[in-house]
C-alpha positions as a printed NumPy array, in Angstrom:
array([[  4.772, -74.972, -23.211],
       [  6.208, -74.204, -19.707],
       [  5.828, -70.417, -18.796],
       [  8.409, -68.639, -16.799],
       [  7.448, -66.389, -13.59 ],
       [  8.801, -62.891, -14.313],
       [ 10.833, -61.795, -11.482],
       [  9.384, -60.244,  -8.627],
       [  6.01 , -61.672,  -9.426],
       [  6.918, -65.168,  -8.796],
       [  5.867, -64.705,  -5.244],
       [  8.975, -64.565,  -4.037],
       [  9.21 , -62.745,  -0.615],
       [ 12.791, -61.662,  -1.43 ],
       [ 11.884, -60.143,  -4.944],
       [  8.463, -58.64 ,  -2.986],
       [ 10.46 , -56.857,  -0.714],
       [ 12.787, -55.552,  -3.491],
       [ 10.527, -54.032,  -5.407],
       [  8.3  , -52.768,  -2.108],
       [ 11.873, -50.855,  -1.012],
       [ 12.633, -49.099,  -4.331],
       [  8.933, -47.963,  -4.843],
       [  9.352, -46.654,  -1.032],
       [ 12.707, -45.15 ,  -1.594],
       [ 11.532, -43.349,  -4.926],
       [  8.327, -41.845,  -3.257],
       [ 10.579, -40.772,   0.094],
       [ 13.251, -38.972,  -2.516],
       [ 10.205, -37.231,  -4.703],
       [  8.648, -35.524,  -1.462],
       [ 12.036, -34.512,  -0.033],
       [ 13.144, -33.018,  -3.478],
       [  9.694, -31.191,  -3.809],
       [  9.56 , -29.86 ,   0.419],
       [ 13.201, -29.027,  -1.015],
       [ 11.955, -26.978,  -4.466],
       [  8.963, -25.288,  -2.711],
       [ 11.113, -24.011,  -0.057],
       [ 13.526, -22.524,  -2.099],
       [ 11.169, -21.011,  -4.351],
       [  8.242, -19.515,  -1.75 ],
       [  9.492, -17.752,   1.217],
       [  6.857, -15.462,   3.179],
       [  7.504, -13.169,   6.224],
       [  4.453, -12.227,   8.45 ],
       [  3.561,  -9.053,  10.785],
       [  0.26 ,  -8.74 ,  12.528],
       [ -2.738,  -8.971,   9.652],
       [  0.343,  -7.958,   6.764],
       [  1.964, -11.125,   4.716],
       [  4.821, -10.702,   3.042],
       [  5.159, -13.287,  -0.235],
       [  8.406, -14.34 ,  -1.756],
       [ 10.572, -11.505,  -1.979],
       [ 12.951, -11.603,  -4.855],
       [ 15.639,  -9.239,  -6.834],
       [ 17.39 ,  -9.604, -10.309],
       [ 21.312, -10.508, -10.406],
       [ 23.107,  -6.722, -11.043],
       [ 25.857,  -6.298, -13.538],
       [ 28.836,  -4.829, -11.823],
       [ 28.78 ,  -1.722, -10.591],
       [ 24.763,  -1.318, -11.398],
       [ 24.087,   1.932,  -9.998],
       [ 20.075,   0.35 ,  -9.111],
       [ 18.541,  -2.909,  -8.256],
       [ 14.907,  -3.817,  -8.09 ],
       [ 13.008,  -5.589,  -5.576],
       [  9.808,  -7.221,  -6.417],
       [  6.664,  -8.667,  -3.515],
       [  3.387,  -9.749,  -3.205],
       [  1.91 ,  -7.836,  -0.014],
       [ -1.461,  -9.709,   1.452],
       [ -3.552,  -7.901,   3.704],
       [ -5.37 , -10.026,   5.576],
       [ -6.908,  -7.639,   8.272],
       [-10.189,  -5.753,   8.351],
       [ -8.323,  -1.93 ,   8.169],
       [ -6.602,  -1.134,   5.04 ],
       [ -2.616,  -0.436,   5.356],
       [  0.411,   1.605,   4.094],
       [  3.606,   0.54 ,   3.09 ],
       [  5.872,   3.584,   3.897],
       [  9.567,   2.956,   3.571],
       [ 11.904,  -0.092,   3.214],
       [ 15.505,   0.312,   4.256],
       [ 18.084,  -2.749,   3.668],
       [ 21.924,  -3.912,   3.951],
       [ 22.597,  -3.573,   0.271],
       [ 22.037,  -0.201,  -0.801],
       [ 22.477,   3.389,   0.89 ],
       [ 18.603,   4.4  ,   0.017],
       [ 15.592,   3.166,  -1.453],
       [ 12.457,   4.207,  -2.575],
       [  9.412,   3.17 ,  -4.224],
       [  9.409,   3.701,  -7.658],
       [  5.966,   3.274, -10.035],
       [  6.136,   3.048, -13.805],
       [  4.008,   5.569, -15.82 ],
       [  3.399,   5.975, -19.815],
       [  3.072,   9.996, -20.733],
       [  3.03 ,  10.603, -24.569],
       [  3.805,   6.747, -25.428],
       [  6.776,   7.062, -23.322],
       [  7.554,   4.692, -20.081],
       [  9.77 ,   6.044, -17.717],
       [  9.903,   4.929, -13.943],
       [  9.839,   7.796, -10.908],
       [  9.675,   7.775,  -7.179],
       [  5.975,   6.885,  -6.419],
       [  4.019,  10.203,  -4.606],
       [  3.289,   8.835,  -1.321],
       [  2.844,   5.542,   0.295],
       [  1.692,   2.162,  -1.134],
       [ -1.9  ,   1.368,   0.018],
       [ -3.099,  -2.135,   0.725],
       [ -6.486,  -2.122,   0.928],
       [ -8.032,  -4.797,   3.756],
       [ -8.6  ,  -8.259,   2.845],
       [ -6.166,  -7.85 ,  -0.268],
       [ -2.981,  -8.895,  -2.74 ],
       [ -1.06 ,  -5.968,  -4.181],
       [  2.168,  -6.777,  -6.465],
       [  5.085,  -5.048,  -5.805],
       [  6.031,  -5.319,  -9.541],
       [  3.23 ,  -4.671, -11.53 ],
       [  3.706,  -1.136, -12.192],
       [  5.698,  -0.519,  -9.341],
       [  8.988,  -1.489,  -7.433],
       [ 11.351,  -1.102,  -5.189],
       [ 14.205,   0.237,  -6.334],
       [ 17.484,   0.229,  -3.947],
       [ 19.685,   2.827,  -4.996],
       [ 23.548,   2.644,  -4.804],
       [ 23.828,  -1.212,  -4.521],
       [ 26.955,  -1.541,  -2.241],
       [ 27.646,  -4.744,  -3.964],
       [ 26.726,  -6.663,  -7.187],
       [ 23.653,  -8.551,  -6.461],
       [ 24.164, -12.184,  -7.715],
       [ 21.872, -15.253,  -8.533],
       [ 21.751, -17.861,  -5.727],
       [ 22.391, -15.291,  -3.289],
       [ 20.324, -13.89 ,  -0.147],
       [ 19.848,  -9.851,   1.52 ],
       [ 17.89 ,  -8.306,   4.315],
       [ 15.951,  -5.479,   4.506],
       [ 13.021,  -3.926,   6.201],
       [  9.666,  -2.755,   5.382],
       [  7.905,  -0.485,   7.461],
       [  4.179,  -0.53 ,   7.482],
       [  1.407,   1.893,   9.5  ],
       [ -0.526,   0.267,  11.226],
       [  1.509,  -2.974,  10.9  ],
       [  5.085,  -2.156,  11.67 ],
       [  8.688,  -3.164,  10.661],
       [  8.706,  -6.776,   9.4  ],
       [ 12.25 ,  -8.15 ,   8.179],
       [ 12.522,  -9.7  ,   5.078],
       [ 15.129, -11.56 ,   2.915],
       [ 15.027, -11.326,  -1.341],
       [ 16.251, -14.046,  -3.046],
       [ 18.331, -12.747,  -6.14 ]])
């Protein structure tokens, strides 16, 4: 019984270098498309000890009166923080809005005050609270980009973009 080499095992330098080029080409396609996807999906703006972590917004049906704009803010400084106003491109106001539950009911309201980020900490913009941009001057759709501005303290104005 005669056995056959299986190609690109026969030691064959053409069928080595085959297989080496595909296996390279594969691996150089999987890190671009994941630099790509990580990208897209995490986008973080910094100013002095404040971070600003992927800032994102929900597509609006037309003519939405509201939109809302969610954050992570890291506080990666020794003094604690405020977050006191946020201005932007798509909407004639905004405010920050919390969520609260009186009698079993949830209803959402201007929060009292800034939002406090303590030193050396993560708050969510989101959990319980928002940004809500009032009188959307356009409908906000998925894929797209928008600017605005949050105005910290002790920290400052840092730009940011949302990703809808």
């Amino acid at each position: 019984m005669t056995l056959k080499p299986l190609q690109g095992l026969s030691g064959d330098k053409n069928s080595e270098t085959s297989a080496s080029m595909k296996t390279r080409s594969i691996a150089f396609v999987t890190v671009v498309a994941s630099v790509v996807a990580t990208s897209a999906l995490s986008h973080d703006f910094q100013g002095g000890s404040i971070g600003i972590i992927h800032p994102w917004s929900r597509a609006t049906p037309p003519g939405a009166p509201v939109a809302g704009g969610y954050l992570k803010i890291e506080n990666a400084g020794a003094e604690p923080d405020r977050l006191v106003s946020v201005t932007s491109e798509i909407a004639a106001s905004t405010e920050l809005h919390e969520s609260v539950v009186k009698d079993g009911v949830a209803s959402m309201r201007p929060a009292e005050g800034p939002l406090e980020v303590p030193a050396g900490q993560t708050v969510e913009v989101g959990a319980g609270n928002h940004i809500m941009f009032l009188k959307p001057v356009r409908t906000l759709k998925t894929g797209e980009e928008f600017k605005a501005t949050l105005v910290f303290e002790k920290a400052g104005p840092i730009e940011v973009v949302f990703v809808v």
